[in-house]
CSV table of C-alpha atoms and ligand atoms in Angstrom, one decimal:
chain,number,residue,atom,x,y,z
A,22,UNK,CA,0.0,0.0,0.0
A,23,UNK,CA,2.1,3.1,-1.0
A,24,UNK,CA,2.4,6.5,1.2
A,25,UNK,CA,0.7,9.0,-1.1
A,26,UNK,CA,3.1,12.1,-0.5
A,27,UNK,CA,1.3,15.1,-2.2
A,28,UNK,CA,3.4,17.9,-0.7
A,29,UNK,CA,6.8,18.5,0.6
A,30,UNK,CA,9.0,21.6,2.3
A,31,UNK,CA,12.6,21.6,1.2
A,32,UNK,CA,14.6,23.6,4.1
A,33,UNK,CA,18.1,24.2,4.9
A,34,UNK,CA,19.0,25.1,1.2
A,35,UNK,CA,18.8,21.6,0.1
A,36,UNK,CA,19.9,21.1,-3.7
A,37,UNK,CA,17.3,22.8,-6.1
A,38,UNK,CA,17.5,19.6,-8.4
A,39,UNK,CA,15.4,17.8,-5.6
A,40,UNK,CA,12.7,20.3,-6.2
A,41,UNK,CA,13.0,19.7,-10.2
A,42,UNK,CA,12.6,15.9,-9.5
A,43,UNK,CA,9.7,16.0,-7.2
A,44,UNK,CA,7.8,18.0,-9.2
A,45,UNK,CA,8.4,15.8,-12.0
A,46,UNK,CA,7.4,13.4,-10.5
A,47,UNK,CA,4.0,14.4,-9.3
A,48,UNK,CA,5.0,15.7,-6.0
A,49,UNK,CA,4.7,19.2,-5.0
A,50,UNK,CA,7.5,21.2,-3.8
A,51,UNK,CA,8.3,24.4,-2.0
A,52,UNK,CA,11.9,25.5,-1.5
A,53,UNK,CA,11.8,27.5,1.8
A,54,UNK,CA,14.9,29.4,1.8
A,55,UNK,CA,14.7,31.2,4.9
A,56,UNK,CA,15.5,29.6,8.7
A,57,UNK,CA,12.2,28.6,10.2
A,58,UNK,CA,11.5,29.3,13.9
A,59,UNK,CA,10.5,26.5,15.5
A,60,UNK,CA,6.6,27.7,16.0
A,61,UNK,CA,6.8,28.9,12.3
A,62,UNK,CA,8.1,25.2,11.1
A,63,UNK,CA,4.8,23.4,13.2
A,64,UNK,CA,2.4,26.4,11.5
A,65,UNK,CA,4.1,25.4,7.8
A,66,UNK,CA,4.1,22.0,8.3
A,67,UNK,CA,0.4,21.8,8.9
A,68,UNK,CA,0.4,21.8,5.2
A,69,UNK,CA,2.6,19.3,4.3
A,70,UNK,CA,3.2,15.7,4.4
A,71,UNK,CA,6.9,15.5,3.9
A,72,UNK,CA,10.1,17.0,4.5
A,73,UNK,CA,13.4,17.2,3.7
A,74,UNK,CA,15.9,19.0,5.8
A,75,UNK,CA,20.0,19.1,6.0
A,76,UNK,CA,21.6,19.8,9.4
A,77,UNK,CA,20.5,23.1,10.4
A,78,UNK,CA,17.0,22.3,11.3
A,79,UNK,CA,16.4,19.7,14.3
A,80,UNK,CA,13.2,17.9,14.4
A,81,UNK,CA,12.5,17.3,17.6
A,82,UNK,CA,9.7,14.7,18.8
A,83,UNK,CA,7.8,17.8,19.7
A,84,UNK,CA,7.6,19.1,16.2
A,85,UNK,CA,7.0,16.0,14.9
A,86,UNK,CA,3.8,15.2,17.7
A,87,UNK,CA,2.4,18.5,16.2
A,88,UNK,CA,2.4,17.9,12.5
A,89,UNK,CA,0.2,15.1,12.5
A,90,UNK,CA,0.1,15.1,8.7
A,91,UNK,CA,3.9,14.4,8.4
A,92,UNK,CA,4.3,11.1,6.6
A,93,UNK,CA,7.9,11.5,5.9
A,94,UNK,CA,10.9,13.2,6.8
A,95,UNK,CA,13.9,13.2,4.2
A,96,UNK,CA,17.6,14.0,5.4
A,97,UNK,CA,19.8,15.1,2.3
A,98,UNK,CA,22.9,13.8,4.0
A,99,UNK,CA,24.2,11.2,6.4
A,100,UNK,CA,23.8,12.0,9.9
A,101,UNK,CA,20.5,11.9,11.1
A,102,UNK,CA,21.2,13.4,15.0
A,103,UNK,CA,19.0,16.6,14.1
A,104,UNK,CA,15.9,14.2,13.6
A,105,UNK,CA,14.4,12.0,16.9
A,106,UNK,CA,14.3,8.8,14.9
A,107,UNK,CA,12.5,7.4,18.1
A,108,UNK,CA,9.5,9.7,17.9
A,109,UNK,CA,8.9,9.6,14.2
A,110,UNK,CA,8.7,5.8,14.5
A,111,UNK,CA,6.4,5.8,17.4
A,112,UNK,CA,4.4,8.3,15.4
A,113,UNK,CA,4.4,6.6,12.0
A,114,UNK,CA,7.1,9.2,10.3
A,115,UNK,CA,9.6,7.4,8.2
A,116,UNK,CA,13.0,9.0,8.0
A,117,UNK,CA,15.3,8.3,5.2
A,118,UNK,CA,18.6,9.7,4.4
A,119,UNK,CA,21.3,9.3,1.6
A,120,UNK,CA,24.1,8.2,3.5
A,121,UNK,CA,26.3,7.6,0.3
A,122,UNK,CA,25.5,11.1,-2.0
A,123,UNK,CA,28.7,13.2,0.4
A,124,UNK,CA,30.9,10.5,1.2
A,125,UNK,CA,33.3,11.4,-1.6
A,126,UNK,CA,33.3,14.8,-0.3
A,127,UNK,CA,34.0,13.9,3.1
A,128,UNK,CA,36.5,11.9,2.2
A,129,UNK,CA,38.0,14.5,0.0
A,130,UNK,CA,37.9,17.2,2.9
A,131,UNK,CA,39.6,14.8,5.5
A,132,UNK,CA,42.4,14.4,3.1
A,133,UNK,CA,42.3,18.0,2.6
A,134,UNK,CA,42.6,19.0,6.4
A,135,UNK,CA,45.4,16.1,6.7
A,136,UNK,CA,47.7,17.6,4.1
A,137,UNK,CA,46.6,21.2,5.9
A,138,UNK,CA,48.2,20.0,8.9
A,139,UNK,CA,51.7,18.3,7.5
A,140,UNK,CA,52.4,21.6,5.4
A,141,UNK,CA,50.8,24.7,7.6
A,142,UNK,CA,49.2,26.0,4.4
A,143,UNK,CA,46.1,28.1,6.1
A,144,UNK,CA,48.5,29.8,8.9
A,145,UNK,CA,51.3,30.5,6.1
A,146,UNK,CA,48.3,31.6,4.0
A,147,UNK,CA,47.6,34.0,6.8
A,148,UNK,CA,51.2,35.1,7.4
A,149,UNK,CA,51.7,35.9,3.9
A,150,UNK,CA,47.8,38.1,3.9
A,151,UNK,CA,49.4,39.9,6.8
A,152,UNK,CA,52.7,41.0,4.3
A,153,UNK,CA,54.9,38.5,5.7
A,154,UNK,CA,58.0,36.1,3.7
A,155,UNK,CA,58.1,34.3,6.7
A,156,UNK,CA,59.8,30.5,5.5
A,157,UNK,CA,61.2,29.5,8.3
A,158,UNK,CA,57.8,29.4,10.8
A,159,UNK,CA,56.3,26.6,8.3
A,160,UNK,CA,58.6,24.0,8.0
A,161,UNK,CA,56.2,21.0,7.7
A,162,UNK,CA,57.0,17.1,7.5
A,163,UNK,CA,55.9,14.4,4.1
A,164,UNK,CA,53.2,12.1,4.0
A,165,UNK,CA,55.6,9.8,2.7
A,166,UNK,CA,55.7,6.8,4.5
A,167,UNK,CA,54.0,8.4,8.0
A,168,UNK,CA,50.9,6.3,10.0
A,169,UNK,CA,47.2,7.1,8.6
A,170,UNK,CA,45.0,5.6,11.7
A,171,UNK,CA,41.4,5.3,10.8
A,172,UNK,CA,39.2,5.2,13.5
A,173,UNK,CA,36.0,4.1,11.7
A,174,UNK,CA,36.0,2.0,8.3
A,175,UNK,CA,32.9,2.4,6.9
A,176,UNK,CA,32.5,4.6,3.9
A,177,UNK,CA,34.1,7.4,4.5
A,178,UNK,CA,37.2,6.2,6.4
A,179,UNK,CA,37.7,3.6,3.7
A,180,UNK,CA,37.6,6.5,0.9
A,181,UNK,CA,40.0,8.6,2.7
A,182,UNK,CA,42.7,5.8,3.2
A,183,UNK,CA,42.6,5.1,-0.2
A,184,UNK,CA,43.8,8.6,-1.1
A,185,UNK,CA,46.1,8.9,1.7
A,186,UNK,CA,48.0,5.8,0.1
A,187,UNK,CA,48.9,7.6,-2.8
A,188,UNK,CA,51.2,9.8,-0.6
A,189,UNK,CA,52.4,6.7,0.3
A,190,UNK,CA,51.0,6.3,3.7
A,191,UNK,CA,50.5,3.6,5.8
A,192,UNK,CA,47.0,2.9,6.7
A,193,UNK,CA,45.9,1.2,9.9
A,194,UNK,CA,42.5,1.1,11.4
A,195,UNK,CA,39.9,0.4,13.6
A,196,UNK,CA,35.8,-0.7,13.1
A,197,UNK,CA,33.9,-3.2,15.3
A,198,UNK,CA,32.2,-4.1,12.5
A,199,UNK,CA,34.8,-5.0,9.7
A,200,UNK,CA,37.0,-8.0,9.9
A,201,UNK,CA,41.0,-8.0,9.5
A,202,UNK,CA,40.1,-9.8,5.7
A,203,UNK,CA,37.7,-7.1,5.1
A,204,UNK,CA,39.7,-3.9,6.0
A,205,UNK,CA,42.9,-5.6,4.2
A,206,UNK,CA,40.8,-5.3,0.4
A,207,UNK,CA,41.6,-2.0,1.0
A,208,UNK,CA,45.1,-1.7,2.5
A,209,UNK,CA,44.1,-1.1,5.9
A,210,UNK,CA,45.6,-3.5,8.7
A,211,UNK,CA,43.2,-4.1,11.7
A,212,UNK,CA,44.3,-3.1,14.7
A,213,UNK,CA,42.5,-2.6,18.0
A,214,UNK,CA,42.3,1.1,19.3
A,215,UNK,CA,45.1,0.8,21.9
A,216,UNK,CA,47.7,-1.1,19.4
A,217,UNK,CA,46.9,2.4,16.8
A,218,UNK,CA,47.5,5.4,19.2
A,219,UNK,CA,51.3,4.3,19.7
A,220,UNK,CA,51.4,4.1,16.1
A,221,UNK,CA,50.1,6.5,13.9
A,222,UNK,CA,51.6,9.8,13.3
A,223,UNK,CA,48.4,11.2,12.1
A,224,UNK,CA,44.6,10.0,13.5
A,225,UNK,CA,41.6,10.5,11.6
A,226,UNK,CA,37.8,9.4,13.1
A,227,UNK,CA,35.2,8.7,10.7
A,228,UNK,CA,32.5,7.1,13.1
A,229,UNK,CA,29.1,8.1,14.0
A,230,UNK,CA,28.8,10.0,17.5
A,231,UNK,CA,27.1,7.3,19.8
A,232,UNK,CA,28.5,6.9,23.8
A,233,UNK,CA,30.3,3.9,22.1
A,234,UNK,CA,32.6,6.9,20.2
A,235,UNK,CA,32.1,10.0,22.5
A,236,UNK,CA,35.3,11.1,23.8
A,237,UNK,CA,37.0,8.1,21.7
A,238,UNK,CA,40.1,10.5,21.8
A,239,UNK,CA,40.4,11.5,25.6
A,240,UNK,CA,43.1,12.1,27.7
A,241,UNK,CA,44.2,8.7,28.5
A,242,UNK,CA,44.3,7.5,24.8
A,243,UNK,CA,46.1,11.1,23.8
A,244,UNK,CA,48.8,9.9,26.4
A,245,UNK,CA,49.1,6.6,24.7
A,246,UNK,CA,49.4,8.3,20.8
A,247,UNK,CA,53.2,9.4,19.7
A,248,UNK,CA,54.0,12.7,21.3
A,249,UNK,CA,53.0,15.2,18.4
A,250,UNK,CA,50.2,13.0,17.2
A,251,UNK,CA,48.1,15.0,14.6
A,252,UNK,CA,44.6,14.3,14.7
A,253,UNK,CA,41.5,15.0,11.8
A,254,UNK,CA,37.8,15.0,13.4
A,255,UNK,CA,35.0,15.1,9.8
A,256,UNK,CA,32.7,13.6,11.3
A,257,UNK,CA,30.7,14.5,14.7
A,258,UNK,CA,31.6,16.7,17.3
A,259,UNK,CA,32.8,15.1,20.3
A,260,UNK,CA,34.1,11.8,18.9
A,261,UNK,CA,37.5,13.5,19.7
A,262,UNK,CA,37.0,15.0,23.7
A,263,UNK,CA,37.5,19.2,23.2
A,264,UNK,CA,38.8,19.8,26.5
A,265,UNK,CA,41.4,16.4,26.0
A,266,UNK,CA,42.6,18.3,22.6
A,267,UNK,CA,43.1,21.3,24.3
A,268,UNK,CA,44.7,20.0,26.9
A,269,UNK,CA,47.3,17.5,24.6
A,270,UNK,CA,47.5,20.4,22.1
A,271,UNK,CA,49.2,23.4,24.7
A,272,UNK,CA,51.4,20.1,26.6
A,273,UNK,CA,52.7,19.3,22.5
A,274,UNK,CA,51.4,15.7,23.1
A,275,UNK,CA,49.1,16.4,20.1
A,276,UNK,CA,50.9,18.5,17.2
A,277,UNK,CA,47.3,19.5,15.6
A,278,UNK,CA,43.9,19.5,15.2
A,279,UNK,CA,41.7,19.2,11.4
A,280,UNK,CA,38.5,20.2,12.8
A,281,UNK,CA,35.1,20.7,10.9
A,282,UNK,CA,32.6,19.5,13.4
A,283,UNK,CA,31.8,20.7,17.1
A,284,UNK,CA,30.1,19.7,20.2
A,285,UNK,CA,28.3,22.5,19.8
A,286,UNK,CA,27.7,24.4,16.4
A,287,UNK,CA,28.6,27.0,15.9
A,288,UNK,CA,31.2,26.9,18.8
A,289,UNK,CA,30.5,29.2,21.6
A,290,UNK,CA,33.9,28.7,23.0
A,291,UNK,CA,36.9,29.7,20.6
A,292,UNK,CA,39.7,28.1,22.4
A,293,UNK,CA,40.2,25.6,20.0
A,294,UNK,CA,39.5,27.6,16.5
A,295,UNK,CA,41.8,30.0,17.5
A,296,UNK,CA,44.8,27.7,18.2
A,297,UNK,CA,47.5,28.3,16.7
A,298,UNK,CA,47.4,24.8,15.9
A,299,UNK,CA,44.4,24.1,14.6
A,300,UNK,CA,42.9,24.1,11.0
A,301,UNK,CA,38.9,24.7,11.5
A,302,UNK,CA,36.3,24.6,9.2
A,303,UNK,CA,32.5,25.6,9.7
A,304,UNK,CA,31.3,21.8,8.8
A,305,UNK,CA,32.0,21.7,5.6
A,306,UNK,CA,32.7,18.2,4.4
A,307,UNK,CA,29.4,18.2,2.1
A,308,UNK,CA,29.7,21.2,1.4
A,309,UNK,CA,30.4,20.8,-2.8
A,310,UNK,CA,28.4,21.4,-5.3
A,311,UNK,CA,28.5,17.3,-6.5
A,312,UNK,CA,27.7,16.2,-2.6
A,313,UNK,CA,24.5,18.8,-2.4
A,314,UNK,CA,23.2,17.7,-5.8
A,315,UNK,CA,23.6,14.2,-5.2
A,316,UNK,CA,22.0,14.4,-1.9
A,317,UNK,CA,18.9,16.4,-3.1
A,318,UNK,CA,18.5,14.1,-6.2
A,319,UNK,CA,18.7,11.0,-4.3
A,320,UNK,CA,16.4,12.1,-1.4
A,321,UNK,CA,14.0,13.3,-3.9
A,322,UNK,CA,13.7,10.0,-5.4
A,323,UNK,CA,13.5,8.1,-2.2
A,324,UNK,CA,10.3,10.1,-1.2
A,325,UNK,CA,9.0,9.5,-4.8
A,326,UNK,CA,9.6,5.6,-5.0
A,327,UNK,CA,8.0,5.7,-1.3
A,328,UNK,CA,5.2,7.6,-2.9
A,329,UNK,CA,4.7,5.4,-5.7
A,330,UNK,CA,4.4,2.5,-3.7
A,331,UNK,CA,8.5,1.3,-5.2
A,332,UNK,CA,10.5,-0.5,-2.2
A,333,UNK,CA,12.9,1.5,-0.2
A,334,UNK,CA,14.8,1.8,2.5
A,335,UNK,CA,14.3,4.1,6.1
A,336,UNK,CA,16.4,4.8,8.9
B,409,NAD,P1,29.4,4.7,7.9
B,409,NAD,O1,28.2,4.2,8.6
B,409,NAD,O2,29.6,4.2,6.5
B,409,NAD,O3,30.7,4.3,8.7
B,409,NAD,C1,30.8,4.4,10.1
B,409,NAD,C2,31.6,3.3,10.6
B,409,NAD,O4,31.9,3.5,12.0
B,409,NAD,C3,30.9,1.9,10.5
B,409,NAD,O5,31.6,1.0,9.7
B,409,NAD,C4,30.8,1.5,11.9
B,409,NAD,O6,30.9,0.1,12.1
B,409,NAD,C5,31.9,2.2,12.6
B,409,NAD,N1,31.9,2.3,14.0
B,409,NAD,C6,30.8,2.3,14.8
B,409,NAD,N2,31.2,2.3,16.1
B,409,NAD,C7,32.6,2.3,16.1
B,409,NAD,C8,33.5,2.2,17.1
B,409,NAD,N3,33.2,2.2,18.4
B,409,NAD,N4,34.8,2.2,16.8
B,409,NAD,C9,35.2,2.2,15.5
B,409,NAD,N5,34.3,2.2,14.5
B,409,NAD,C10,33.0,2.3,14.8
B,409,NAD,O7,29.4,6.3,8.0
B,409,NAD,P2,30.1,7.3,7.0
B,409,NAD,O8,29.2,7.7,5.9
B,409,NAD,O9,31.5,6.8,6.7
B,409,NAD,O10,30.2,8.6,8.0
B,409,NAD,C11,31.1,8.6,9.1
B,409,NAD,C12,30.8,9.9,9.9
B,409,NAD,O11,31.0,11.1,9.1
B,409,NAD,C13,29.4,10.0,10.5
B,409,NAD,O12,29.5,10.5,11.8
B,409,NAD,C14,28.7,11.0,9.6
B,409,NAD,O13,27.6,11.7,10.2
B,409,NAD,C15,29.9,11.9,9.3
B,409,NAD,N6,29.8,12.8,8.2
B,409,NAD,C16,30.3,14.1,8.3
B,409,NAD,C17,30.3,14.9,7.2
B,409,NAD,C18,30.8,16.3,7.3
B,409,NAD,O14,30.2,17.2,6.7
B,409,NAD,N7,31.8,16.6,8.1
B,409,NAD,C19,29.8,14.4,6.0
B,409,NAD,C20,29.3,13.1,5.9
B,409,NAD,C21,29.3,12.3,7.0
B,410,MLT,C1,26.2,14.7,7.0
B,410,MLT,O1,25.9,14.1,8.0
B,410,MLT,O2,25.7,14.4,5.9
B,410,MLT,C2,27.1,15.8,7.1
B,410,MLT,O3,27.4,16.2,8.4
B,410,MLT,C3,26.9,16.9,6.2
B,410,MLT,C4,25.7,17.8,6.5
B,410,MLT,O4,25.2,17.8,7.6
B,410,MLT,O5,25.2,18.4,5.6
């Protein structure tokens, strides 16, 4: 018996091209472009029966218990945190997302943020905007031949070890869920947690945010990593313990930080940002034109196959 989905609110700028394939397939679509307040999001979504949102808006159980015409909420990314999976359930919401339209950009950013940190490019970027030839403050170390540790193997930890092997680095790694036979199809050795930190020059966690992972990187396992230890957090906020990376980065036990997620978003508290030590980012790993339009063409088609009745997959 299919969900008929008649109408559906696109928020958080998600991809135009999910509007185009909505509507052509039947489905009526409204881009709203500016940030709802939460009372104005209940009053729109009287009208609708679907949604799609990115990571700015959080639907809470509240929201969703008053929009009882909500048949489906669509997340045009991976994460689904900003959405209480529990309540929609219990209230017969499915949520769906499109875990697999920003991986390569994800990938791409960690990499990015890694070869930030072994060459000091934003800081002598920022040296140079200030009218500064400053060489000798940047001298920076290869790739060559240095310790990738992946905390996290699924998609996006496998794409980013991959490319890290081309600079001809070692890739060890780390996923409850993957086997030593699995990991090894793509050049990572399996390794428990404690056998990587005294291994790996540079540390990189690509797993989802769940008490399993919070504070994964905390003061005990920074005291176990090589002193200098450079560690990349694209995926959650929090995975990586703030106040642990603060701490390891002013003793020199850590030697930087790639950060583009938070605890809190945007940060309140700057101490990290503003170290001297640290590349930041405002969340940015989807943030390409290819991850957007995948996303919004893939969730677009998942609420019209729902629609038309087509299997599919939720949450
Ligand atoms: P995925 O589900 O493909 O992979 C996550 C892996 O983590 C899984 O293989 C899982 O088994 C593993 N895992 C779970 N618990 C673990 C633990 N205790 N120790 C080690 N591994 C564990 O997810 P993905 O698509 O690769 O995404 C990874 C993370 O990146 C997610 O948190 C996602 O929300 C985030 N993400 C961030 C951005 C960004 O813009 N920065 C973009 C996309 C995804
Ligand atoms: C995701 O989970 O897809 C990423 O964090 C990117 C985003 O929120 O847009």
């Amino acid at each position: 018996m299919p969900i008929q989905i008649k109408n559906v609110l696109l928020l958080d700028n998600v991809d135009p091209s999910a509007k185009t394939i909505l509507e052509s397939r039947g489905i009526n679509a409204t881009l709203q472009k500016e940030k709802l307040t939460k009372d104005n999001l209940v009053q729109e979504l009287q009208k609708y029966d679907g949604v799609v949102v990115r990571s700015a808006t959080t639907v809470t159980s509240e929201i969703i218990q008053q929009c009882p015409n909500l048949k489906i909420i669509g997340r045009a990314g991976t994460g689904v945190d900003n959405v209480d999976i529990d309540s929609a359930t219990k209230n017969g919401v499915i949520v769906m997302n499109t875990p697999g339209g920003n991986t390569l950009s994800a990938a791409e950013h960690t990499c990015t943020l890694i070869a930030c940190l072994s060459r000091n490019v934003p800081a002598a970027d920022a040296s140079m905007k200030a009218g500064k030839w400053d060489r000798k403050a940047f001298m920076g170390n290869e790739l060559y031949e240095k310790t990738l540790g992946i905390v996290g193997l699924g998609r996006i930890g496998r794409e980013a070890a991959t490319r890290m092997q081309s600079f001809g680095m070692k890739t060890i790694g780390f996923d409850p869920l993957v086997s030593k036979e699995e990991a090894a199809k793509f050049d990572i050795e399996w390794m428990e947690c404690s056998e990587i930190w005294p291994r790996a020059d540079y540390i990189t966690v690509h797993t989802p945010l769940i008490p399993q992972t919070k504070g994964l990187l905390n003061d005990d396992s920074f005291a176990k990593c090589k002193k200098g230890v450079k560690v990349i957090n694209c995926a959650r906020g929090g995975i990586i313990d703030e106040g642990a990376l603060l701490r390891a980065l002013e003793s020199g036990q850590c030697g930087g930080a790639g950060l583009d997620v938070f605890v809190e978003e945007p940060p309140t508290n700057l101490s990290l940002v503003k170290h001297p030590k640290v590349v930041a980012c405002p969340h940015l790993g989807a943030s390409t034109k290819e991850a957007q339009s995948r996303c919004g063409r893939e969730i677009a088609d998942q609420i019209a196959d729902v629609s038309e009745g087509k299997s599919f997959f939720g949450v």
